[in-house]
mmCIF file of C-alpha atoms in Angstrom:
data_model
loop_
_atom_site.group_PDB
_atom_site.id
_atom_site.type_symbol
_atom_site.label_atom_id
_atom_site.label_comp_id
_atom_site.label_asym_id
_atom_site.label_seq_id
_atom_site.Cartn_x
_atom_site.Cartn_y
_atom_site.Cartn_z
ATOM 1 C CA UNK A 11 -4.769 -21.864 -5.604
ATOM 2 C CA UNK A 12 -6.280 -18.761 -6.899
ATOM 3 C CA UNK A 13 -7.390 -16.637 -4.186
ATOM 4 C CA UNK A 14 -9.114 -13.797 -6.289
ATOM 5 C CA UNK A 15 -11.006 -15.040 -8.987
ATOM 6 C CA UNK A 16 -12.769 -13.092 -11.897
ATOM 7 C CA UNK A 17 -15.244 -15.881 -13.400
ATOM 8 C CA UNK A 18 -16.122 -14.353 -16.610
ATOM 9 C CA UNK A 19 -13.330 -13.425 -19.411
ATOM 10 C CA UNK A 20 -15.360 -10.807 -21.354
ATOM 11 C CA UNK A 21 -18.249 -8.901 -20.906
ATOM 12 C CA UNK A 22 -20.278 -7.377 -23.388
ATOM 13 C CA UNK A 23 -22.591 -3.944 -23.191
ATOM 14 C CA UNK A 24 -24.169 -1.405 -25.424
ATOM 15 C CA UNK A 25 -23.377 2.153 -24.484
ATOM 16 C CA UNK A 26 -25.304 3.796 -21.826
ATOM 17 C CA UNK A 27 -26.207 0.713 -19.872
ATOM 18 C CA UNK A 28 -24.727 -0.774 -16.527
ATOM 19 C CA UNK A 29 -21.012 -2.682 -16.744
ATOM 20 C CA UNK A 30 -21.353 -5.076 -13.669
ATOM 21 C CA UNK A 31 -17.799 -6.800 -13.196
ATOM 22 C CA UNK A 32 -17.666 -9.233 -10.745
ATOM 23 C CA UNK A 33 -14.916 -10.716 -8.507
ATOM 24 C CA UNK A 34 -14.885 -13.261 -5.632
ATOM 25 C CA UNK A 35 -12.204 -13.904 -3.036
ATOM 26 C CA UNK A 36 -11.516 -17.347 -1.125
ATOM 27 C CA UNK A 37 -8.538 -15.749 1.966
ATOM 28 C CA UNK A 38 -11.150 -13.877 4.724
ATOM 29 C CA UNK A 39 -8.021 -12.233 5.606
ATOM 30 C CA UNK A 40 -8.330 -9.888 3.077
ATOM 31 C CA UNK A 41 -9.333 -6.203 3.993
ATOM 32 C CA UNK A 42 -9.055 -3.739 1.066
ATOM 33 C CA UNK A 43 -9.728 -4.795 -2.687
ATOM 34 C CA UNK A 44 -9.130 -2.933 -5.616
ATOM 35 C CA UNK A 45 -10.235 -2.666 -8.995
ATOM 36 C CA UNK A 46 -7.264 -1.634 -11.905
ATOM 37 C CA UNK A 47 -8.144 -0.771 -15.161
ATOM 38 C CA UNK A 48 -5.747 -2.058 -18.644
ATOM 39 C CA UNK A 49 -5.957 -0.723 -21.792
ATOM 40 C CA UNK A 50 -3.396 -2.555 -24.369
ATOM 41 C CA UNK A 51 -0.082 -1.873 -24.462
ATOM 42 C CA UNK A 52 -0.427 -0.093 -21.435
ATOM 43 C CA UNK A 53 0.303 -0.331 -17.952
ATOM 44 C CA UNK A 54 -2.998 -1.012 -15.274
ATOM 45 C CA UNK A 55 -3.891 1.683 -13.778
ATOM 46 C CA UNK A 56 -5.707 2.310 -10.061
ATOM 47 C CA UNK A 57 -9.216 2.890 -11.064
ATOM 48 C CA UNK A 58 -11.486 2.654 -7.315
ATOM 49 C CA UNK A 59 -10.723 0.737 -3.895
ATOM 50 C CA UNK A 60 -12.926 -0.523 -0.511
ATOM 51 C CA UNK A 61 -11.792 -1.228 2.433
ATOM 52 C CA UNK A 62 -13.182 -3.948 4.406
ATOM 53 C CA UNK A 63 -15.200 -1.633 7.203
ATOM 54 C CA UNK A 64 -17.496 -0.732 4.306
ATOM 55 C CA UNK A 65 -20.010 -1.770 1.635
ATOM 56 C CA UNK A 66 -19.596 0.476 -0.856
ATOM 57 C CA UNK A 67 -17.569 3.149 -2.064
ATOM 58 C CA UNK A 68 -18.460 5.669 -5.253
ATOM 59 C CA UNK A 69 -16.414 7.617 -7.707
ATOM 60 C CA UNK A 70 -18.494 9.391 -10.293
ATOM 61 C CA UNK A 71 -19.589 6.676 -12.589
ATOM 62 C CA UNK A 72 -18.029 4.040 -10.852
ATOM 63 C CA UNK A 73 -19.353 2.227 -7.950
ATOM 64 C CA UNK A 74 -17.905 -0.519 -5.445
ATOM 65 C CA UNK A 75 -19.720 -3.243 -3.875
ATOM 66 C CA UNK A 76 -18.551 -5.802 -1.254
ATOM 67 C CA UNK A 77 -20.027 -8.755 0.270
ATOM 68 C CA UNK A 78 -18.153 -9.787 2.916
ATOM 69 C CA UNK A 79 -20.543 -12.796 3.813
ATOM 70 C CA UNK A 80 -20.102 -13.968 -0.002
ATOM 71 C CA UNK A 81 -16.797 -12.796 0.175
ATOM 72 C CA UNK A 82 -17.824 -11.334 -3.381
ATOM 73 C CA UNK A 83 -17.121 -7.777 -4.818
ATOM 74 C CA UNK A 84 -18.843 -6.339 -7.698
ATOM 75 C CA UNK A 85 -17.893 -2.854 -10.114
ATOM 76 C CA UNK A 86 -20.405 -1.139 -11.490
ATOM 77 C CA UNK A 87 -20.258 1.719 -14.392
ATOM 78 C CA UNK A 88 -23.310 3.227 -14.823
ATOM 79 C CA UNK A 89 -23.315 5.070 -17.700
ATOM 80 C CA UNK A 90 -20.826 2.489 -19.750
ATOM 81 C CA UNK A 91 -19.487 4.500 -22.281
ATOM 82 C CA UNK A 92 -17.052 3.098 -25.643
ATOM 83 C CA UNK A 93 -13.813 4.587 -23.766
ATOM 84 C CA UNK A 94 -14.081 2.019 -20.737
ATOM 85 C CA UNK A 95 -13.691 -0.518 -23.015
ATOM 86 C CA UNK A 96 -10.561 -1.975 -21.277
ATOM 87 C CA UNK A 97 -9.616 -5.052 -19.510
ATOM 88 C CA UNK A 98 -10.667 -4.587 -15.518
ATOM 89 C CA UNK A 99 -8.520 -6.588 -12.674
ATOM 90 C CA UNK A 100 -9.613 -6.765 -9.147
ATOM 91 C CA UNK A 101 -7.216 -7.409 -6.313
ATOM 92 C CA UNK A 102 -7.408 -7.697 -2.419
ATOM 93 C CA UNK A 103 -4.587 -7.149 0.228
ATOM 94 C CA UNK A 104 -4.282 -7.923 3.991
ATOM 95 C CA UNK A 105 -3.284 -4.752 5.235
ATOM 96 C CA UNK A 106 -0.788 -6.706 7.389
ATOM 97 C CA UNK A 107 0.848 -8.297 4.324
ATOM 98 C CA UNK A 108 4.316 -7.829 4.310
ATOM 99 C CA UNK A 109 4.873 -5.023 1.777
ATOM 100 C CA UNK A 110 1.680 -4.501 0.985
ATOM 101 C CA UNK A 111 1.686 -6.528 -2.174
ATOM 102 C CA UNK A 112 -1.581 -7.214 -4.092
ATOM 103 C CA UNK A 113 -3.292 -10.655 -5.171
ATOM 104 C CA UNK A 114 -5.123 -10.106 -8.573
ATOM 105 C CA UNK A 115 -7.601 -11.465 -10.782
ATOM 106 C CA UNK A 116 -7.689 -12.976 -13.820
ATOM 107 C CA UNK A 117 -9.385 -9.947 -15.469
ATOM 108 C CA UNK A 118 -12.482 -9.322 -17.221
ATOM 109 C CA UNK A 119 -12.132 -7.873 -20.769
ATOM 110 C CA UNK A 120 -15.187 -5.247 -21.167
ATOM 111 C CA UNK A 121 -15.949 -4.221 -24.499
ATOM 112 C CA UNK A 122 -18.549 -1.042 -24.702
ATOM 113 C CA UNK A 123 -20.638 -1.156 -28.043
ATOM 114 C CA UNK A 124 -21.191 2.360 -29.587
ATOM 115 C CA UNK B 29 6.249 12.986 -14.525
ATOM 116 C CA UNK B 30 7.863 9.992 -15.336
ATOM 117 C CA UNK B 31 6.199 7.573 -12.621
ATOM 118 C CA UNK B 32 7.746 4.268 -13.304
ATOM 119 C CA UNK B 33 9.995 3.726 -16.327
ATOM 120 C CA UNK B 34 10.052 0.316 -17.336
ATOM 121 C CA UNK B 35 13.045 -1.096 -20.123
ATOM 122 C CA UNK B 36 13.360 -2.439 -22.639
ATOM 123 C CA UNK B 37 9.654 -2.454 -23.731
ATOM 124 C CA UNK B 38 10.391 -5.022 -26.605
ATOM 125 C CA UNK B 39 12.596 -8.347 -26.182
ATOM 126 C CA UNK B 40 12.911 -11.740 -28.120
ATOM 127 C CA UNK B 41 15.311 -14.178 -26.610
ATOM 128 C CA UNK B 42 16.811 -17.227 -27.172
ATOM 129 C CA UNK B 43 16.398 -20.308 -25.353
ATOM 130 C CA UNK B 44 19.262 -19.881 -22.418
ATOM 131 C CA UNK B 45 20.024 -16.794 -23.025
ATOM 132 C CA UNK B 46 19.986 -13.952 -20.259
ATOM 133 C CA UNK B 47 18.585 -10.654 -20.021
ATOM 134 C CA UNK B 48 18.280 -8.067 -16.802
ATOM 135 C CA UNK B 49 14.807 -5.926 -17.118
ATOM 136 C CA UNK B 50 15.163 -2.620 -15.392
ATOM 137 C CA UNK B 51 12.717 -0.343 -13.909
ATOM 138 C CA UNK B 52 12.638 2.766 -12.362
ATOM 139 C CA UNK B 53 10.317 5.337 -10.020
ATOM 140 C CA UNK B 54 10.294 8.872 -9.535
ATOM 141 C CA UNK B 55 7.970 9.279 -6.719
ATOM 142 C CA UNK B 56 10.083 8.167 -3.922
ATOM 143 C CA UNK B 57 8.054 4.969 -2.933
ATOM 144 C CA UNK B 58 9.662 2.239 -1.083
ATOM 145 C CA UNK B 59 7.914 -0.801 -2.126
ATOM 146 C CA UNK B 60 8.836 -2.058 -5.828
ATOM 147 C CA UNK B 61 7.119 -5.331 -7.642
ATOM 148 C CA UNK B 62 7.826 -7.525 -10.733
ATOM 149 C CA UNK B 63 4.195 -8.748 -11.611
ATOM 150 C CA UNK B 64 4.144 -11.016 -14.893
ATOM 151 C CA UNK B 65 0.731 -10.864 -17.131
ATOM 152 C CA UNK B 66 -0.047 -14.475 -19.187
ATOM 153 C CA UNK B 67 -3.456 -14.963 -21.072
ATOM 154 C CA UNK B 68 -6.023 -16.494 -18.165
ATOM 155 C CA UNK B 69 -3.816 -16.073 -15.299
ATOM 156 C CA UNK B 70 -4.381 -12.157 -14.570
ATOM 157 C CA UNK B 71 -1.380 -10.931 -12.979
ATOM 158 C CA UNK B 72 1.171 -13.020 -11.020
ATOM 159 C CA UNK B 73 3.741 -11.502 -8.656
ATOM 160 C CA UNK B 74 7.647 -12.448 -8.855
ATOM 161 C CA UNK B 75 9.190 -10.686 -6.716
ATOM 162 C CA UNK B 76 8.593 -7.560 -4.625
ATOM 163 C CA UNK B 77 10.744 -5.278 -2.187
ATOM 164 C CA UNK B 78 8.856 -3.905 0.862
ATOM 165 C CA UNK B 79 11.755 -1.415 1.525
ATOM 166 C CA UNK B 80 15.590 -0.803 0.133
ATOM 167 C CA UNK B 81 18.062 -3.613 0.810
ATOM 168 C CA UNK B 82 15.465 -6.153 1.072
ATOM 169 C CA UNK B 83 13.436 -8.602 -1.487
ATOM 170 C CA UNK B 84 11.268 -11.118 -1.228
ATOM 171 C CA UNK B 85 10.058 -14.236 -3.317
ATOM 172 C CA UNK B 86 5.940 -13.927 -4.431
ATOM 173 C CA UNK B 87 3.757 -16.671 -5.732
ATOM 174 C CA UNK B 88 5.940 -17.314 -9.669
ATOM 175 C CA UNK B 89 9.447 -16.822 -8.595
ATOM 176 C CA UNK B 90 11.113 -19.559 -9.818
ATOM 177 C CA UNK B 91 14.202 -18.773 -12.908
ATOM 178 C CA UNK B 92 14.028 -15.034 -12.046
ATOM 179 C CA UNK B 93 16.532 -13.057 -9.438
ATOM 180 C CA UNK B 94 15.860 -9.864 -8.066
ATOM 181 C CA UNK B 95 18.418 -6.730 -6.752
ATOM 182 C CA UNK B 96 16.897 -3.365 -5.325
ATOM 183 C CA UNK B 97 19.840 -1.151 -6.671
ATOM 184 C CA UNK B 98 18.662 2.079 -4.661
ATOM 185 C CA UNK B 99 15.339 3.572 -3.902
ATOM 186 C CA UNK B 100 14.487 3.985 -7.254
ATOM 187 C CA UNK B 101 15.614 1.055 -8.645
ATOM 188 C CA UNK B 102 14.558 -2.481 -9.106
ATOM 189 C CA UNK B 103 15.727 -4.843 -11.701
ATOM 190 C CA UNK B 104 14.922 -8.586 -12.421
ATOM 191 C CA UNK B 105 16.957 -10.736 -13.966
ATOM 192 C CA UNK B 106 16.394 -14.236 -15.962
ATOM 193 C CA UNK B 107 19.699 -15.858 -16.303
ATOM 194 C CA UNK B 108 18.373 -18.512 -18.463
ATOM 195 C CA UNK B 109 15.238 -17.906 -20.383
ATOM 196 C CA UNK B 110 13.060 -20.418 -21.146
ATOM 197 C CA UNK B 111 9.405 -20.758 -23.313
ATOM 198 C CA UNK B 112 7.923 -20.400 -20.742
ATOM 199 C CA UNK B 113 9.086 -17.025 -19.583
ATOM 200 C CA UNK B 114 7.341 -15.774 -22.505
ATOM 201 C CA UNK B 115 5.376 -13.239 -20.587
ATOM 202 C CA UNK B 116 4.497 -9.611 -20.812
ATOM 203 C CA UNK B 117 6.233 -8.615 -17.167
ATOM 204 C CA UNK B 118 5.233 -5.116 -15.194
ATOM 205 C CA UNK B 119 6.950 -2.910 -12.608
ATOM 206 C CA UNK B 120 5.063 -1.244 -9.888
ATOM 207 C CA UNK B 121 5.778 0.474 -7.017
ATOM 208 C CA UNK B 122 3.858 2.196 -3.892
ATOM 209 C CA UNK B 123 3.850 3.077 -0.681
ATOM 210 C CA UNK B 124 4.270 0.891 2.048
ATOM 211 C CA UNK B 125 0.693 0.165 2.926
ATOM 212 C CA UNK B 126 -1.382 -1.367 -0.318
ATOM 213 C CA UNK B 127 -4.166 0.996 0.527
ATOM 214 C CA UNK B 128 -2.609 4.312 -1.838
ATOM 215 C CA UNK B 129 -2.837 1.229 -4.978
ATOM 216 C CA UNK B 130 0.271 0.812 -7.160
ATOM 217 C CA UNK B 131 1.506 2.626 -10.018
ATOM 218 C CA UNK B 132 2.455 0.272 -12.683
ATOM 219 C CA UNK B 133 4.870 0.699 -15.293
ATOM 220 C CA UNK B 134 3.967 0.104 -19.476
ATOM 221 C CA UNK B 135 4.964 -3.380 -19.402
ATOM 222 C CA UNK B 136 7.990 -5.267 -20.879
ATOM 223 C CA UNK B 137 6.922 -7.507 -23.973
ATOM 224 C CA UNK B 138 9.262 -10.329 -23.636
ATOM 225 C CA UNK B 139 9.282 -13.557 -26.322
ATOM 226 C CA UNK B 140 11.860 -16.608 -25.834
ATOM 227 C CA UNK B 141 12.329 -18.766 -28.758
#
């Protein structure tokens, strides 16, 4: 069973608008999530993260929301610019998981039109 | 800063053959991770190692083995490939707690014919 799901493949958005990504998350044990950024032929790479205790969390253009009700997180890039054009995994953890390991997405592929 | 050094970045194998991926960190982590990457299924852990000298299965691990050579190392091994090990398969690593995020590796493109 997928326990972090990522509903929508692609997204699509012109340049200088909002990027919402969203993710949900079935295991309320979770307590920190995520988000990993891919460009191709690359390796992901750790883009913003929330911990369960909060509601939101902000790094420049890049902004975190969780739901914990809805279980539900959301990313949102405000400006979008051509460069994030990249595919965007979320993932959760239980911070008692043994190692530590991650549970990801499926991935969103956002593509930023000029 | 090398991070994590992933090898070979290309394969193609035959059906049965074997191959050993390696990977590598710099950065003094103890936790390591094979993830594998397939169209629609995000990214799907194999094996990890919380610490040196141990290993662990995750959710795919099934015709893969695992061996934490040393701190820095972390290899996984397919000692019969099949189709369905055609896969594009990442190495992470990070500190203990999953709260400092991983740093992945480029990837390993690996086809089996």
């Amino acid at each position: 069973d997928q326990q972090v799901k990522q509903n929508s493949p692609s997204l699509s958005v012109q340049e200088g608008r909002i990027s919402i990504l969203n993710c949900d998350y079935t295991n309320s044990m979770f307590d920190y999530f995520l988000w990993y950024k891919k460009y191709p032929a690359e390796g992901p790479t750790f883009l913003i993260s929330i911990s369960s205790i909060k509601d939101k969390n902000e790094d420049g253009r890049f902004t975190v929301f969780l739901n914990k009700s809805a279980k539900h997180l959301s990313l949102h890039i405000v400006p979008s610019q051509p460069g994030d054009s990249a595919v965007y995994f979320c993932a959760a953890s239980g911070i008692y998981n043994q190692g530590g390991k991650l549970i990801f997405g499926q991935g969103t592929e956002l593509s930023v039109k000029p | 800063n090398a991070g994590v050094t992933q090898t070979p970045k290309f394969q193609v194998l035959k059906t049965g053959q074997s191959m050993t991926l390696q990977c590598a960190q710099d950065m003094n982590h103890n936790s390591m991770y094979w993830y594998r990457q397939d169209p629609g299924m995000g990214l799907r852990l194999i094996y990890y190692s919380a610490s040196e000298g141990t290993t662990d299965k995750g959710e795919v691990p099934n015709g893969y083995n695992v061996s934490r050579l040393n701190k820095r190392e972390f290899s996984l091994r397919l000692e019969s490939a099949a189709p369905s090990q055609t896969s594009v398969y990442f190495c992470a690593s990070s500190e203990v707690a999953a709260t400092y995020g991983y740093t992945f590796g480029s990837g390993t493109r690996l086809t089996v014919v």
